[in-house]
XYZ file of C-alpha atoms in Angstrom:
430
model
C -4.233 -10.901 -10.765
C -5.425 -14.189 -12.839
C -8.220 -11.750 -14.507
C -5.532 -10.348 -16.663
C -4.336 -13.670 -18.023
C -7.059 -15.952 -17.258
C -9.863 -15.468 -19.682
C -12.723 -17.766 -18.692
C -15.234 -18.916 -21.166
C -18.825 -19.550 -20.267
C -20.721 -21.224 -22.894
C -23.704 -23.337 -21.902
C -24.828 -24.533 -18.785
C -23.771 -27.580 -17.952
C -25.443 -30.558 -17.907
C -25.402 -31.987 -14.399
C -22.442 -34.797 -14.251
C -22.515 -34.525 -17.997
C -18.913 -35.034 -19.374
C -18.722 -35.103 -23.519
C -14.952 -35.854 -23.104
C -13.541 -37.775 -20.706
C -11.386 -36.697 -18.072
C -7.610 -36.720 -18.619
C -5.145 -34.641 -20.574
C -5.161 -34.101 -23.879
C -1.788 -32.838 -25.972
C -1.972 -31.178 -29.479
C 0.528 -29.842 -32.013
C -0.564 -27.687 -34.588
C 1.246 -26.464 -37.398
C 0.718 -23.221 -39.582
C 2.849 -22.300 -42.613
C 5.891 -23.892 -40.334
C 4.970 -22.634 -36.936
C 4.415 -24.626 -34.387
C 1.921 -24.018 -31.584
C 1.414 -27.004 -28.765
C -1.573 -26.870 -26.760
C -2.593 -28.809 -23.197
C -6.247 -29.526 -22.717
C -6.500 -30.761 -19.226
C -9.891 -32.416 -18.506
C -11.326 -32.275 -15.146
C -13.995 -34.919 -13.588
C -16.529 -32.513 -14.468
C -16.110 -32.052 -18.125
C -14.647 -28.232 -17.405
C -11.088 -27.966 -18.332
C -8.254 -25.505 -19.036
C -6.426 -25.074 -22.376
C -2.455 -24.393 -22.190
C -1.002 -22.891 -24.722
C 2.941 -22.671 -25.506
C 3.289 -23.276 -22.001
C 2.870 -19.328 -21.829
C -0.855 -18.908 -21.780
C -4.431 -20.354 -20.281
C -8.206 -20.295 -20.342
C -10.380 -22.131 -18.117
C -13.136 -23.683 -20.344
C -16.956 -25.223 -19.569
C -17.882 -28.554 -20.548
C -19.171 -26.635 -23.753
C -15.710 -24.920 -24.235
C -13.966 -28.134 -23.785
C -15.633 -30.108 -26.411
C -15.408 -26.779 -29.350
C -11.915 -26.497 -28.274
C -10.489 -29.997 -28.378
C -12.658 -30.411 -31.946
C -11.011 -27.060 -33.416
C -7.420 -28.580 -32.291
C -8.254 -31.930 -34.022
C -9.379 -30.178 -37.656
C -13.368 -31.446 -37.057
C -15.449 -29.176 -39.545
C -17.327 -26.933 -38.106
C -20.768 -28.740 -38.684
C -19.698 -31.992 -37.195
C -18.252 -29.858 -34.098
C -21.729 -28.200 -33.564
C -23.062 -31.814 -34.067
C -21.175 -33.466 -31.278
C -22.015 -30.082 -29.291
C -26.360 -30.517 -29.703
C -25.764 -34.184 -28.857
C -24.665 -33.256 -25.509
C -26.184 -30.046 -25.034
C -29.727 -30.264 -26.325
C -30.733 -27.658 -24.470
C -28.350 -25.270 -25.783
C -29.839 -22.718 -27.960
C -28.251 -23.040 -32.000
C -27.060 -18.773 -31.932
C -25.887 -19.540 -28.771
C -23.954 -22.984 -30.643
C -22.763 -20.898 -33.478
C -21.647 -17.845 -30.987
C -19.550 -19.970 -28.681
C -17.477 -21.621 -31.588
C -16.960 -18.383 -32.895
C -15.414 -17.753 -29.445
C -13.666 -20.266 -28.830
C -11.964 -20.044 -32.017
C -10.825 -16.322 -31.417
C -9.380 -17.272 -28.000
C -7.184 -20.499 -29.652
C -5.600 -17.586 -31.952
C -5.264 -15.608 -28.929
C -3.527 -18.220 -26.949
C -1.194 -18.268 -29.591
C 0.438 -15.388 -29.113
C 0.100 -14.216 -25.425
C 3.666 -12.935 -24.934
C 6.073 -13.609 -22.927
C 3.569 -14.679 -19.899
C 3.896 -17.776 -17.729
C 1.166 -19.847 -16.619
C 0.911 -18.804 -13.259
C -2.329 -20.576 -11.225
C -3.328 -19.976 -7.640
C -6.738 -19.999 -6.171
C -7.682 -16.516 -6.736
C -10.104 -17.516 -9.333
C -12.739 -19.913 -7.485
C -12.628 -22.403 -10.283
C -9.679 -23.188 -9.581
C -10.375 -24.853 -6.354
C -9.253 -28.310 -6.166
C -13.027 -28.790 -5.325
C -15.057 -27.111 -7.366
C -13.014 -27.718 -10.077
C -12.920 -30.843 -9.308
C -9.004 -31.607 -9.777
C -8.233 -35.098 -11.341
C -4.472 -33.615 -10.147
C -2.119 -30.662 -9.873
C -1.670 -28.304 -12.197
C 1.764 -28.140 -11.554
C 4.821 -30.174 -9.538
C 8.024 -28.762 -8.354
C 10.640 -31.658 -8.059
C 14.217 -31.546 -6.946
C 16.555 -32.707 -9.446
C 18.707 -35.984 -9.531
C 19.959 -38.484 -11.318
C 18.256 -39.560 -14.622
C 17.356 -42.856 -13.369
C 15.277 -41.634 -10.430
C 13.524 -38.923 -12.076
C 12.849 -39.923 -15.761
C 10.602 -42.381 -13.891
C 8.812 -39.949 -12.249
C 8.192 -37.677 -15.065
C 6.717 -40.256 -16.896
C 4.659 -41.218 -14.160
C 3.489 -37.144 -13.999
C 2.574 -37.542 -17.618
C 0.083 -40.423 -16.731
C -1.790 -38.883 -14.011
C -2.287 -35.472 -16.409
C 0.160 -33.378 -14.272
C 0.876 -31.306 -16.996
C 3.563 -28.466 -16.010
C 7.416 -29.962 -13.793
C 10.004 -27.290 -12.389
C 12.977 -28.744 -11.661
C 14.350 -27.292 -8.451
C 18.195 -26.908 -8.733
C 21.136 -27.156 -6.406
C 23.775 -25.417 -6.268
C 26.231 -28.041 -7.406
C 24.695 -30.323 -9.929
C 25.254 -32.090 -13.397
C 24.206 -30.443 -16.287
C 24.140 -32.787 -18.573
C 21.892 -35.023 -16.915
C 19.330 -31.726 -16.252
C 19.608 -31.439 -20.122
C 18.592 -35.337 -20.230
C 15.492 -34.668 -17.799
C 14.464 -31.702 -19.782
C 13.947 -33.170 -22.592
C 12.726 -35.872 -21.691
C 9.932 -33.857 -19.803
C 9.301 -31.685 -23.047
C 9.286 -35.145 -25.296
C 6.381 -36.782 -23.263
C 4.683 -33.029 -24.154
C 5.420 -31.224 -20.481
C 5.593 -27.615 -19.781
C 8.963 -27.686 -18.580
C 10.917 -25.365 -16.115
C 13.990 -24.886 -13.595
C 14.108 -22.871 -10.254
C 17.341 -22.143 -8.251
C 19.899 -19.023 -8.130
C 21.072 -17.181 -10.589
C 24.787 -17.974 -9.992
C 23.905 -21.343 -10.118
C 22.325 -21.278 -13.719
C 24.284 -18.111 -15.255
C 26.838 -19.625 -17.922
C 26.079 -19.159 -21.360
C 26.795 -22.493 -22.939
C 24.620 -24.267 -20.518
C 21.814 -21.635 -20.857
C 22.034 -22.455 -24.688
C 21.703 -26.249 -24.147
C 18.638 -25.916 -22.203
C 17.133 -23.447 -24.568
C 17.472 -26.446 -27.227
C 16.494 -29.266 -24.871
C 13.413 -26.986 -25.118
C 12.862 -25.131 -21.504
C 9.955 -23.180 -21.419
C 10.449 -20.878 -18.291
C 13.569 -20.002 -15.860
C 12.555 -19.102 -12.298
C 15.424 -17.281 -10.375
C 16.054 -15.457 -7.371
C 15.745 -12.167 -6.965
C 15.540 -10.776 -3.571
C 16.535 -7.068 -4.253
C 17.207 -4.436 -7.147
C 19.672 -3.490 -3.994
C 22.939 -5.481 -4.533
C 23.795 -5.587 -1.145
C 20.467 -7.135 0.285
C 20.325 -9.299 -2.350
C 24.104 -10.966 -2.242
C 23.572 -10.766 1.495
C 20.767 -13.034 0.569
C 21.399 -15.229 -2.143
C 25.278 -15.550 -2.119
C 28.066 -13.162 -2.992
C 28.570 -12.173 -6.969
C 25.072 -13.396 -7.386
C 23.160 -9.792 -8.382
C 25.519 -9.447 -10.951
C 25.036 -12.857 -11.972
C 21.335 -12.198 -12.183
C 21.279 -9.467 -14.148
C 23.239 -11.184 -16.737
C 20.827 -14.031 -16.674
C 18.006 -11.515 -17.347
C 19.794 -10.081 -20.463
C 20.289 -13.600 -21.725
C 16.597 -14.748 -21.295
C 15.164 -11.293 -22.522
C 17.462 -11.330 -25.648
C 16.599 -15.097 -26.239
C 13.113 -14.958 -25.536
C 12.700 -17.152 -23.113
C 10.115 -16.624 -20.160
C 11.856 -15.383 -16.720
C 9.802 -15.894 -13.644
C 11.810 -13.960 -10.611
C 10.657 -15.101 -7.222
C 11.136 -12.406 -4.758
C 11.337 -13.700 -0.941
C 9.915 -10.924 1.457
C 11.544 -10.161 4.598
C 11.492 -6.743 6.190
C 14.722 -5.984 4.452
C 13.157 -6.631 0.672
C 9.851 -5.194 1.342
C 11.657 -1.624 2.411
C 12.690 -1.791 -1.229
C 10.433 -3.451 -2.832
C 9.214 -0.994 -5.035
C 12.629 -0.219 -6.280
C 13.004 -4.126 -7.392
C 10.116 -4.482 -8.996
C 10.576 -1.592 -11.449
C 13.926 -2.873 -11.791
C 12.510 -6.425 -12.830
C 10.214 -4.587 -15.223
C 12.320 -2.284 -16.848
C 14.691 -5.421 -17.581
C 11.511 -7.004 -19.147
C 10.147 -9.292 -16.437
C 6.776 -9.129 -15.592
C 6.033 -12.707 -13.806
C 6.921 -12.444 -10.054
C 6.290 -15.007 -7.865
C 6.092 -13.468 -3.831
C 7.193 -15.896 -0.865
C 6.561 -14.866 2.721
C 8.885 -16.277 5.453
C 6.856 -15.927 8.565
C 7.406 -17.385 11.831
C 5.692 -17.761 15.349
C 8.423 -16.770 17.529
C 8.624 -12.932 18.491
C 11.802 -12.858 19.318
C 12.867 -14.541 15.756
C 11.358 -12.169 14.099
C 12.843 -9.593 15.142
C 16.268 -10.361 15.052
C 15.996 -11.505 11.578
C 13.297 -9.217 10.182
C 11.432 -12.421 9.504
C 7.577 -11.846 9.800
C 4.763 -12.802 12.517
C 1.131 -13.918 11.782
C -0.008 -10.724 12.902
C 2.195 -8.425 9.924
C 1.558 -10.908 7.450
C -1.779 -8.847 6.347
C -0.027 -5.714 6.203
C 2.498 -7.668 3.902
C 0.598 -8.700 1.582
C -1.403 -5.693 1.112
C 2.326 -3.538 0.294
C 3.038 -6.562 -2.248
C -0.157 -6.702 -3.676
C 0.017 -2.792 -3.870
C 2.690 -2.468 -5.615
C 2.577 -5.441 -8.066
C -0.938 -4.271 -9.433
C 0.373 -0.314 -9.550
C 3.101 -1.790 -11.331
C 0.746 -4.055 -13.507
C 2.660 -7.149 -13.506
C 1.837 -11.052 -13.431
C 2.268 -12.464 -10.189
C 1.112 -15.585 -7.647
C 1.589 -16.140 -4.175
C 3.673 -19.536 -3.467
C 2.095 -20.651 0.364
C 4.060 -18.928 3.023
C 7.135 -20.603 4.135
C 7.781 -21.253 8.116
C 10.792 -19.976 9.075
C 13.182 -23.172 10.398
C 15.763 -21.795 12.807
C 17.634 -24.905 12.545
C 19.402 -23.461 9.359
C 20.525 -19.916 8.671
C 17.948 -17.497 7.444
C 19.977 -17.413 3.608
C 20.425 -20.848 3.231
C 16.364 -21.660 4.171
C 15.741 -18.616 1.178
C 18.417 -20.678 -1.386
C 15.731 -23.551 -0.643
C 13.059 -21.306 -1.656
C 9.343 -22.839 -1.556
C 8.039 -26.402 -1.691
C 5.882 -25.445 -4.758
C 4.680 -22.764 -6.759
C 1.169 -21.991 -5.812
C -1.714 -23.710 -4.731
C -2.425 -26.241 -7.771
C 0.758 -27.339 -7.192
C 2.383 -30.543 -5.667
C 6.025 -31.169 -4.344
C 7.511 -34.129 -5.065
C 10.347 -35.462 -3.670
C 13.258 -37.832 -6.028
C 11.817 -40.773 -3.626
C 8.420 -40.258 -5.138
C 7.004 -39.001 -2.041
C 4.287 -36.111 -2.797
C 3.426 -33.686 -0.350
C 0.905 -30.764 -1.131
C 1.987 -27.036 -0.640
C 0.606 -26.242 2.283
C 0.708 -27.764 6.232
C 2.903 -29.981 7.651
C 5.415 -31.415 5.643
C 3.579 -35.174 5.485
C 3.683 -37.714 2.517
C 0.043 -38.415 0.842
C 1.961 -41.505 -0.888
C 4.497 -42.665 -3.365
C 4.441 -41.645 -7.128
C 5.934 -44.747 -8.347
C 4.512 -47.402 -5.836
C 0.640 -46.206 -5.347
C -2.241 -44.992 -7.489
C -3.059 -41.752 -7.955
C -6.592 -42.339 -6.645
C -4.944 -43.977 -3.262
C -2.293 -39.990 -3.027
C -5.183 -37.773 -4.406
C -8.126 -38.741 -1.779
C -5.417 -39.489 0.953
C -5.941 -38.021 4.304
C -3.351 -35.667 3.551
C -4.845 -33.722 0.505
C -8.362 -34.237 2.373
C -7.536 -32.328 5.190
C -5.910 -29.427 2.833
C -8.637 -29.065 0.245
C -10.806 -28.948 3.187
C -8.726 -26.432 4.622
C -8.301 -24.169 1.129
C -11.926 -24.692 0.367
C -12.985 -23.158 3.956
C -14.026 -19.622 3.447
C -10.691 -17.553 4.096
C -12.289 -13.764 3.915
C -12.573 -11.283 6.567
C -12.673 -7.892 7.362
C -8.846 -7.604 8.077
C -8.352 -8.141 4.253
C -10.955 -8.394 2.274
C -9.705 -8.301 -0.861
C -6.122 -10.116 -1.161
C -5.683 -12.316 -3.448
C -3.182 -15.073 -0.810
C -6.447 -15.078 0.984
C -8.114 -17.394 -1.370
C -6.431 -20.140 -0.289
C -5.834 -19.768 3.201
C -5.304 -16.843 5.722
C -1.742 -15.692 5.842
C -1.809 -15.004 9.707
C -2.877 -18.620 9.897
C 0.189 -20.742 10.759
C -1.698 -24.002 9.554
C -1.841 -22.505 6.729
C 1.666 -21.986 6.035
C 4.191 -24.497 4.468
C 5.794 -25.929 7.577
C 9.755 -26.770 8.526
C 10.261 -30.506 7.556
């Protein structure tokens, strides 16, 4: 999946521990006869990084790539750019220099103009890991929304620890005007800014149009079924028709539509159905989210899925996403809670998107995707050092870092984190 979006530079080998720009993240605006493009360079501990571009596309970059691309973004001739690159790189060969800037330069033009993709990250690609990589943070955090005074704080706080990418998570009942606040408040500190929840929730025109000019760069939506009836049975009465309306709004105003599809027995019977339909209607970023559960008898009177179908699952998805030759990530299996019904646990929808991501709750609280629902600390009241290396994240790097592979399924890509027939693996009931 991330190989068709994800184009990874390799440029020189790296220096060991050598970093030629230190770690953090970097954000550029770029203008070209009036057009605007606005780039993220996050920079990891290692010097390797990933460039973000338009909040649509990314590259993962070397230490080498990091250095020619944050010099190209700045307008540093090209001399003084190979300069700063033989100071650091001395071993580097000079047609290797001059080939690599060439390269990097073509893949800044491409990032320009990628479409209507959205960065979507999991850990299919092994750089990615939060320990090879060598994560300063999360690529991403999905945060419920609330009042401006509790979450403009923690947005700004986001900003300083180079989380780069927020999606709001919306209720149904909520104040728009004070989402419009948060957005752009997000996109003036420089964030890739999104919001998840149901389409019924977010379908009216003149609120659509206000968040289009508060600057939102992605809407991610339900959609549980091209059927109407599995899908309102679902995600609320009225609320396919109020989906496909939001799709015609976002395709005709070019704004980047991210449908997350939850699988239960009843979706995947018709899955391929809704995926053409999501297609044809010109999405092509799905995010997939497994409700799985432990308990036999659950399972079957819900069509909710046990750890031993959850291969078999993911192999249809997969399937039928790559046949189909759309964009798509796994968000980390949900746990199925019996304490609430099975539609209102899907309204809720994941705790994140993915595996770079973090959840973070309006208290501050931030809990990673995956495991127990435990706190590794408080935005606003600890350091990022004290959340990052608590025991928390420890024991879930160490867990997504563990080789996940077997014979079973050797080849899907929601196997890179963890197994899906794992249950510690799985984003657990709070």
């Amino acid at each position: 999946m991330t190989n068709n979006w994800l184009r990874r530079l390799f440029g020189f080998e790296r220096a060991q521990r050598m970093r030629a720009v230190d770690p953090g993240l970097y954000h550029i605006m770029q203008e070209n006869d009036g057009i605007f493009s606005r780039f993220h360079l996050r920079v990891e501990k290692d010097g390797s990084g990933m460039l973000i571009a338009n909040a649509m596309a990314a590259a993962r970059l070397t230490a080498s790539g990091v250095v020619i691309a944050k010099d190209l973004l700045e307008g540093i001739p090209e001399q003084e750019i190979i300069d700063h690159l033989r100071k650091h790189f001395s071993h580097a060969d000079p047609d290797v220099i001059h080939r690599d800037v060439e390269t990097v330069t073509e893949l800044i033009d491409r990032l320009k103009a990628p479409g209507d993709a959205y960065p979507v990250l999991n850990l299919e690609d092994p750089s990615l890991s939060p320990h090879s990589s060598e994560l300063i943070s999360p690529l991403q955090a999905a945060v419920p929304i609330t009042g401006p005074e509790a979450l403009l704080p923690l947005l700004d706080r986001m900003w300083e620890v180079a989380i780069p990418h927020v999606t709001l998570l919306i209720p149904d009942a909520f104040e728009p005007l004070e989402l419009i606040r948060s957005v752009e408040h997000a996109e003036d500190l420089g964030m890739i800014t999104g919001v998840r929840g149901r389409a019924s929730s977010l379908w009216d025109e003149a609120f659509l149009t206000d968040l289009r000019m508060a600057g939102i760069d992605h809407i991610t939506f339900l959609y549980a079924s091209a059927d109407a009836e599995i899908h309102d049975a679902l995600c609320g009465t009225g609320d396919h028709a109020a989906a496909s309306d939001l799709l015609a709004w976002l395709q005709g105003h070019q704004i980047s539509a991210v449908a997350e599809i939850p699988l239960i027995q009843a979706t995947i019977d018709v899955l391929d159905d809704t995926v053409e339909t999501l297609l044809a209607n010109g999405v092509d970023n799905l995010a997939f989210v497994a409700y799985a559960t432990t308990d036999d008898d659950l399972a079957q009177q819900e069509g909710i899925f046990d750890s031993d179908a959850m291969a078999q699952v993911a192999t249809t998805v997969e399937e039928t996403a790559n046949m189909a030759q759309a964009l798509f990530i796994w968000d980390p299996p949900v746990e199925r809670d019996p304490r609430m019904a099975l539609k209102d646990q899907i309204l809720l929808g994941p705790r994140c998107s993915g595996d770079v991501a973090v959840r973070i709750e309006p208290t501050g609280e931030v809990i990673p995707p995956r495991g127990p629902y435990e706190s590794a600390g408080n935005l606003i009241r600890d350091t990022w050092d004290h959340i990052w290396n608590h025991p928390v994240f420890r024991h879930y790097r160490e867990r997504v870092e563990s080789p996940t592979r077997c014979e079973v399924c050797p080849e899907l890509a929601i196997c890179a984190a963890d197994c899906p027939r794992d249950r510690q693996g799985w984003a657990q009931s709070l």
